[in-house]
Amino acid sequence: MKIVLIGYMASGKSAVGRELSQILAYPFLDLDDYIELKEGKSISAIFADDGEIYFRAIEANYLLELLSNEDDLVLSLGGGTPCYGSNIDVILEKSISYYLKTSIQTIHSRLMHEKSKRPLVASISKDGLQEFIAKHLFERRSFYERANYQVTTDNLTITEVVSQLVENQSI
Ligand code: S3P
């Protein structure tokens, strides 16, 4: 079985995915880490050297590659992955998907401290960050909400989110 975690930047996809994979005894992959490994450079360097369009093309290819076999896997996606091309259809066809739903306020307070690692927000001023997140999340929400299940993560620890997935979401 393939389990795919989707959600906005800083919604906890990687940390939740890693812990969930241990409970299920499934392998874990983070799509961004996989892309960095395969391309031999960081996501920031790919955006800077090759541009976002190139990034979105390889992101779609690697997503399809990772979901196109019968192996068990917990896969955490990048925040934009479900929102481009036919990625959301591929996700729905080939996996069980979970949207980690996190409020603008929580995302904002987390991203304030880790903006620089993320090329899409690295150049946004701290003053403009909350408005950027609000608009961006509004644009993306309709893709995220197509996931098979969703869990609201605000005020929950990683372990509590994993428990919600395992107990309430029929994994
Ligand atoms: C992106 C989110 C990032 C990474 C890239 C683009 C996005 O992943 O894929 O910087 O479009 O939201 P995280 O959600 O893991 O930060």
PDB file of N, CA and C in Angstrom, residues 48-111:
ATOM      1  N   ALA A  48      16.996  27.895  -8.127  1.00  0.00           N
ATOM      2  CA  ALA A  48      17.875  29.004  -8.547  1.00  0.00           C
ATOM      3  C   ALA A  48      18.513  28.732  -9.909  1.00  0.00           C
ATOM      4  N   ASP A  49      18.956  27.495 -10.132  1.00  0.00           N
ATOM      5  CA  ASP A  49      19.720  27.195 -11.365  1.00  0.00           C
ATOM      6  C   ASP A  49      18.802  26.869 -12.545  1.00  0.00           C
ATOM      7  N   ASP A  50      17.731  26.123 -12.268  1.00  0.00           N
ATOM      8  CA  ASP A  50      16.934  25.558 -13.367  1.00  0.00           C
ATOM      9  C   ASP A  50      15.522  26.149 -13.455  1.00  0.00           C
ATOM     10  N   GLY A  51      15.069  26.793 -12.378  1.00  0.00           N
ATOM     11  CA  GLY A  51      13.759  27.447 -12.381  1.00  0.00           C
ATOM     12  C   GLY A  51      12.644  26.542 -11.873  1.00  0.00           C
ATOM     13  N   GLU A  52      11.521  27.186 -11.518  1.00  0.00           N
ATOM     14  CA  GLU A  52      10.409  26.421 -10.937  1.00  0.00           C
ATOM     15  C   GLU A  52       9.759  25.486 -11.963  1.00  0.00           C
ATOM     16  N   ILE A  53       9.717  25.897 -13.227  1.00  0.00           N
ATOM     17  CA  ILE A  53       9.045  25.036 -14.225  1.00  0.00           C
ATOM     18  C   ILE A  53       9.780  23.701 -14.344  1.00  0.00           C
ATOM     19  N   TYR A  54      11.117  23.780 -14.356  1.00  0.00           N
ATOM     20  CA  TYR A  54      11.909  22.543 -14.391  1.00  0.00           C
ATOM     21  C   TYR A  54      11.632  21.718 -13.132  1.00  0.00           C
ATOM     22  N   PHE A  55      11.611  22.393 -11.967  1.00  0.00           N
ATOM     23  CA  PHE A  55      11.348  21.673 -10.721  1.00  0.00           C
ATOM     24  C   PHE A  55      10.001  20.949 -10.778  1.00  0.00           C
ATOM     25  N   ARG A  56       8.961  21.634 -11.276  1.00  0.00           N
ATOM     26  CA  ARG A  56       7.623  21.017 -11.312  1.00  0.00           C
ATOM     27  C   ARG A  56       7.595  19.808 -12.258  1.00  0.00           C
ATOM     28  N   ALA A  57       8.382  19.882 -13.335  1.00  0.00           N
ATOM     29  CA  ALA A  57       8.418  18.757 -14.283  1.00  0.00           C
ATOM     30  C   ALA A  57       9.074  17.533 -13.645  1.00  0.00           C
ATOM     31  N   ILE A  58      10.219  17.732 -12.992  1.00  0.00           N
ATOM     32  CA  ILE A  58      10.882  16.556 -12.399  1.00  0.00           C
ATOM     33  C   ILE A  58      10.116  16.060 -11.179  1.00  0.00           C
ATOM     34  N   GLU A  59       9.483  16.979 -10.456  1.00  0.00           N
ATOM     35  CA  GLU A  59       8.671  16.584  -9.296  1.00  0.00           C
ATOM     36  C   GLU A  59       7.566  15.615  -9.743  1.00  0.00           C
ATOM     37  N   ALA A  60       6.900  15.946 -10.859  1.00  0.00           N
ATOM     38  CA  ALA A  60       5.824  15.087 -11.377  1.00  0.00           C
ATOM     39  C   ALA A  60       6.384  13.726 -11.801  1.00  0.00           C
ATOM     40  N   ASN A  61       7.550  13.736 -12.446  1.00  0.00           N
ATOM     41  CA  ASN A  61       8.153  12.472 -12.895  1.00  0.00           C
ATOM     42  C   ASN A  61       8.529  11.575 -11.723  1.00  0.00           C
ATOM     43  N   TYR A  62       9.162  12.171 -10.705  1.00  0.00           N
ATOM     44  CA  TYR A  62       9.587  11.353  -9.561  1.00  0.00           C
ATOM     45  C   TYR A  62       8.370  10.854  -8.770  1.00  0.00           C
ATOM     46  N   LEU A  63       7.324  11.683  -8.688  1.00  0.00           N
ATOM     47  CA  LEU A  63       6.095  11.240  -8.009  1.00  0.00           C
ATOM     48  C   LEU A  63       5.551   9.991  -8.693  1.00  0.00           C
ATOM     49  N   LEU A  64       5.449  10.056 -10.012  1.00  0.00           N
ATOM     50  CA  LEU A  64       4.908   8.929 -10.775  1.00  0.00           C
ATOM     51  C   LEU A  64       5.796   7.696 -10.601  1.00  0.00           C
ATOM     52  N   GLU A  65       7.096   7.912 -10.661  1.00  0.00           N
ATOM     53  CA  GLU A  65       8.037   6.785 -10.491  1.00  0.00           C
ATOM     54  C   GLU A  65       7.816   6.107  -9.129  1.00  0.00           C
ATOM     55  N   LEU A  66       7.719   6.903  -8.080  1.00  0.00           N
ATOM     56  CA  LEU A  66       7.620   6.326  -6.732  1.00  0.00           C
ATOM     57  C   LEU A  66       6.280   5.643  -6.483  1.00  0.00           C
ATOM     58  N   LEU A  67       5.242   6.086  -7.197  1.00  0.00           N
ATOM     59  CA  LEU A  67       3.917   5.487  -6.962  1.00  0.00           C
ATOM     60  C   LEU A  67       3.595   4.358  -7.938  1.00  0.00           C
ATOM     61  N   SER A  68       4.485   4.135  -8.919  1.00  0.00           N
ATOM     62  CA  SER A  68       4.167   3.156  -9.967  1.00  0.00           C
ATOM     63  C   SER A  68       4.774   1.786  -9.712  1.00  0.00           C
ATOM     64  N   ASN A  69       4.616   1.277  -8.532  1.00  0.00           N
ATOM     65  CA  ASN A  69       4.987  -0.114  -8.249  1.00  0.00           C
ATOM     66  C   ASN A  69       4.114  -0.571  -7.084  1.00  0.00           C
ATOM     67  N   GLU A  70       4.238  -1.831  -6.709  1.00  0.00           N
ATOM     68  CA  GLU A  70       3.342  -2.387  -5.675  1.00  0.00           C
ATOM     69  C   GLU A  70       3.958  -2.336  -4.275  1.00  0.00           C
ATOM     70  N   ASP A  71       5.143  -1.741  -4.143  1.00  0.00           N
ATOM     71  CA  ASP A  71       5.829  -1.751  -2.842  1.00  0.00           C
ATOM     72  C   ASP A  71       5.107  -0.857  -1.824  1.00  0.00           C
ATOM     73  N   ASP A  72       5.130  -1.299  -0.560  1.00  0.00           N
ATOM     74  CA  ASP A  72       4.599  -0.445   0.510  1.00  0.00           C
ATOM     75  C   ASP A  72       5.481   0.788   0.657  1.00  0.00           C
ATOM     76  N   LEU A  73       4.856   1.934   0.950  1.00  0.00           N
ATOM     77  CA  LEU A  73       5.632   3.172   1.105  1.00  0.00           C
ATOM     78  C   LEU A  73       4.782   4.219   1.804  1.00  0.00           C
ATOM     79  N   VAL A  74       5.405   4.948   2.735  1.00  0.00           N
ATOM     80  CA  VAL A  74       4.831   6.203   3.216  1.00  0.00           C
ATOM     81  C   VAL A  74       5.616   7.312   2.530  1.00  0.00           C
ATOM     82  N   LEU A  75       4.913   8.179   1.811  1.00  0.00           N
ATOM     83  CA  LEU A  75       5.565   9.216   1.004  1.00  0.00           C
ATOM     84  C   LEU A  75       5.021  10.594   1.394  1.00  0.00           C
ATOM     85  N   SER A  76       5.922  11.464   1.871  1.00  0.00           N
ATOM     86  CA  SER A  76       5.541  12.849   2.151  1.00  0.00           C
ATOM     87  C   SER A  76       5.865  13.691   0.932  1.00  0.00           C
ATOM     88  N   LEU A  77       4.895  14.480   0.493  1.00  0.00           N
ATOM     89  CA  LEU A  77       5.099  15.293  -0.715  1.00  0.00           C
ATOM     90  C   LEU A  77       5.552  16.698  -0.358  1.00  0.00           C
ATOM     91  N   GLY A  78       5.963  17.464  -1.376  1.00  0.00           N
ATOM     92  CA  GLY A  78       6.197  18.895  -1.190  1.00  0.00           C
ATOM     93  C   GLY A  78       4.846  19.596  -1.140  1.00  0.00           C
ATOM     94  N   GLY A  79       4.830  20.798  -0.584  1.00  0.00           N
ATOM     95  CA  GLY A  79       3.570  21.529  -0.439  1.00  0.00           C
ATOM     96  C   GLY A  79       2.856  21.786  -1.752  1.00  0.00           C
ATOM     97  N   GLY A  80       3.616  21.895  -2.850  1.00  0.00           N
ATOM     98  CA  GLY A  80       2.986  22.211  -4.128  1.00  0.00           C
ATOM     99  C   GLY A  80       2.657  20.989  -4.973  1.00  0.00           C
ATOM    100  N   THR A  81       3.172  19.832  -4.581  1.00  0.00           N
ATOM    101  CA  THR A  81       3.079  18.655  -5.463  1.00  0.00           C
ATOM    102  C   THR A  81       1.656  18.352  -5.965  1.00  0.00           C
ATOM    103  N   PRO A  82       0.641  18.352  -5.085  1.00  0.00           N
ATOM    104  CA  PRO A  82      -0.696  17.958  -5.587  1.00  0.00           C
ATOM    105  C   PRO A  82      -1.332  19.008  -6.495  1.00  0.00           C
ATOM    106  N   CYS A  83      -0.726  20.184  -6.570  1.00  0.00           N
ATOM    107  CA  CYS A  83      -1.383  21.341  -7.203  1.00  0.00           C
ATOM    108  C   CYS A  83      -0.937  21.574  -8.648  1.00  0.00           C
ATOM    109  N   TYR A  84      -0.105  20.710  -9.184  1.00  0.00           N
ATOM    110  CA  TYR A  84       0.422  20.914 -10.542  1.00  0.00           C
ATOM    111  C   TYR A  84       0.118  19.720 -11.437  1.00  0.00           C
ATOM    112  N   GLY A  85      -0.127  20.026 -12.721  1.00  0.00           N
ATOM    113  CA  GLY A  85      -0.347  18.986 -13.724  1.00  0.00           C
ATOM    114  C   GLY A  85      -1.454  18.051 -13.290  1.00  0.00           C
ATOM    115  N   SER A  86      -1.219  16.757 -13.533  1.00  0.00           N
ATOM    116  CA  SER A  86      -2.240  15.781 -13.134  1.00  0.00           C
ATOM    117  C   SER A  86      -1.822  15.036 -11.871  1.00  0.00           C
ATOM    118  N   ASN A  87      -0.932  15.660 -11.087  1.00  0.00           N
ATOM    119  CA  ASN A  87      -0.411  14.963  -9.904  1.00  0.00           C
ATOM    120  C   ASN A  87      -1.505  14.502  -8.950  1.00  0.00           C
ATOM    121  N   ILE A  88      -2.524  15.333  -8.736  1.00  0.00           N
ATOM    122  CA  ILE A  88      -3.556  14.927  -7.768  1.00  0.00           C
ATOM    123  C   ILE A  88      -4.307  13.685  -8.279  1.00  0.00           C
ATOM    124  N   ASP A  89      -4.478  13.572  -9.578  1.00  0.00           N
ATOM    125  CA  ASP A  89      -5.157  12.384 -10.125  1.00  0.00           C
ATOM    126  C   ASP A  89      -4.285  11.140  -9.950  1.00  0.00           C
ATOM    127  N   VAL A  90      -2.981  11.314 -10.150  1.00  0.00           N
ATOM    128  CA  VAL A  90      -2.044  10.199  -9.948  1.00  0.00           C
ATOM    129  C   VAL A  90      -2.090   9.759  -8.481  1.00  0.00           C
ATOM    130  N   ILE A  91      -2.076  10.738  -7.574  1.00  0.00           N
ATOM    131  CA  ILE A  91      -2.107  10.440  -6.128  1.00  0.00           C
ATOM    132  C   ILE A  91      -3.388   9.671  -5.781  1.00  0.00           C
ATOM    133  N   LEU A  92      -4.529  10.155  -6.307  1.00  0.00           N
ATOM    134  CA  LEU A  92      -5.812   9.519  -5.977  1.00  0.00           C
ATOM    135  C   LEU A  92      -5.906   8.121  -6.571  1.00  0.00           C
ATOM    136  N   GLU A  93      -5.302   7.940  -7.725  1.00  0.00           N
ATOM    137  CA  GLU A  93      -5.382   6.627  -8.374  1.00  0.00           C
ATOM    138  C   GLU A  93      -4.471   5.601  -7.704  1.00  0.00           C
ATOM    139  N   LYS A  94      -3.309   6.040  -7.230  1.00  0.00           N
ATOM    140  CA  LYS A  94      -2.280   5.072  -6.848  1.00  0.00           C
ATOM    141  C   LYS A  94      -1.992   4.998  -5.350  1.00  0.00           C
ATOM    142  N   SER A  95      -2.686   5.789  -4.540  1.00  0.00           N
ATOM    143  CA  SER A  95      -2.364   5.769  -3.108  1.00  0.00           C
ATOM    144  C   SER A  95      -3.597   6.071  -2.269  1.00  0.00           C
ATOM    145  N   ILE A  96      -3.414   5.919  -0.948  1.00  0.00           N
ATOM    146  CA  ILE A  96      -4.377   6.457   0.016  1.00  0.00           C
ATOM    147  C   ILE A  96      -3.747   7.768   0.481  1.00  0.00           C
ATOM    148  N   SER A  97      -4.504   8.858   0.389  1.00  0.00           N
ATOM    149  CA  SER A  97      -3.895  10.165   0.660  1.00  0.00           C
ATOM    150  C   SER A  97      -4.518  10.830   1.879  1.00  0.00           C
ATOM    151  N   TYR A  98      -3.687  11.570   2.580  1.00  0.00           N
ATOM    152  CA  TYR A  98      -4.081  12.266   3.807  1.00  0.00           C
ATOM    153  C   TYR A  98      -3.644  13.714   3.716  1.00  0.00           C
ATOM    154  N   TYR A  99      -4.566  14.616   3.953  1.00  0.00           N
ATOM    155  CA  TYR A  99      -4.257  16.047   3.985  1.00  0.00           C
ATOM    156  C   TYR A  99      -4.020  16.456   5.438  1.00  0.00           C
ATOM    157  N   LEU A 100      -2.821  16.909   5.740  1.00  0.00           N
ATOM    158  CA  LEU A 100      -2.534  17.463   7.061  1.00  0.00           C
ATOM    159  C   LEU A 100      -2.934  18.932   7.015  1.00  0.00           C
ATOM    160  N   LYS A 101      -4.086  19.221   7.615  1.00  0.00           N
ATOM    161  CA  LYS A 101      -4.682  20.553   7.514  1.00  0.00           C
ATOM    162  C   LYS A 101      -4.204  21.415   8.680  1.00  0.00           C
ATOM    163  N   THR A 102      -3.524  22.496   8.344  1.00  0.00           N
ATOM    164  CA  THR A 102      -2.887  23.342   9.360  1.00  0.00           C
ATOM    165  C   THR A 102      -3.311  24.787   9.112  1.00  0.00           C
ATOM    166  N   SER A 103      -3.593  25.513  10.181  1.00  0.00           N
ATOM    167  CA  SER A 103      -4.123  26.881  10.023  1.00  0.00           C
ATOM    168  C   SER A 103      -3.043  27.849   9.531  1.00  0.00           C
ATOM    169  N   ILE A 104      -3.501  28.959   8.970  1.00  0.00           N
ATOM    170  CA  ILE A 104      -2.587  30.007   8.497  1.00  0.00           C
ATOM    171  C   ILE A 104      -1.683  30.467   9.647  1.00  0.00           C
ATOM    172  N   GLN A 105      -2.254  30.630  10.825  1.00  0.00           N
ATOM    173  CA  GLN A 105      -1.479  31.139  11.963  1.00  0.00           C
ATOM    174  C   GLN A 105      -0.354  30.173  12.343  1.00  0.00           C
ATOM    175  N   THR A 106      -0.669  28.884  12.376  1.00  0.00           N
ATOM    176  CA  THR A 106       0.365  27.903  12.746  1.00  0.00           C
ATOM    177  C   THR A 106       1.452  27.845  11.680  1.00  0.00           C
ATOM    178  N   ILE A 107       1.039  27.813  10.418  1.00  0.00           N
ATOM    179  CA  ILE A 107       2.023  27.777   9.326  1.00  0.00           C
ATOM    180  C   ILE A 107       2.910  29.019   9.398  1.00  0.00           C
ATOM    181  N   HIS A 108       2.266  30.165   9.627  1.00  0.00           N
ATOM    182  CA  HIS A 108       3.005  31.425   9.693  1.00  0.00           C
ATOM    183  C   HIS A 108       4.050  31.378  10.800  1.00  0.00           C
ATOM    184  N   SER A 109       3.671  30.953  11.987  1.00  0.00           N
ATOM    185  CA  SER A 109       4.647  30.988  13.076  1.00  0.00           C
ATOM    186  C   SER A 109       5.778  29.993  12.826  1.00  0.00           C
ATOM    187  N   ARG A 110       5.488  28.869  12.176  1.00  0.00           N
ATOM    188  CA  ARG A 110       6.570  27.914  11.873  1.00  0.00           C
ATOM    189  C   ARG A 110       7.470  28.443  10.754  1.00  0.00           C
ATOM    190  N   LEU A 111       6.859  28.986   9.699  1.00  0.00           N
ATOM    191  CA  LEU A 111       7.653  29.414   8.537  1.00  0.00           C
ATOM    192  C   LEU A 111       8.515  30.636   8.840  1.00  0.00           C
TER     193      LEU A 111
END
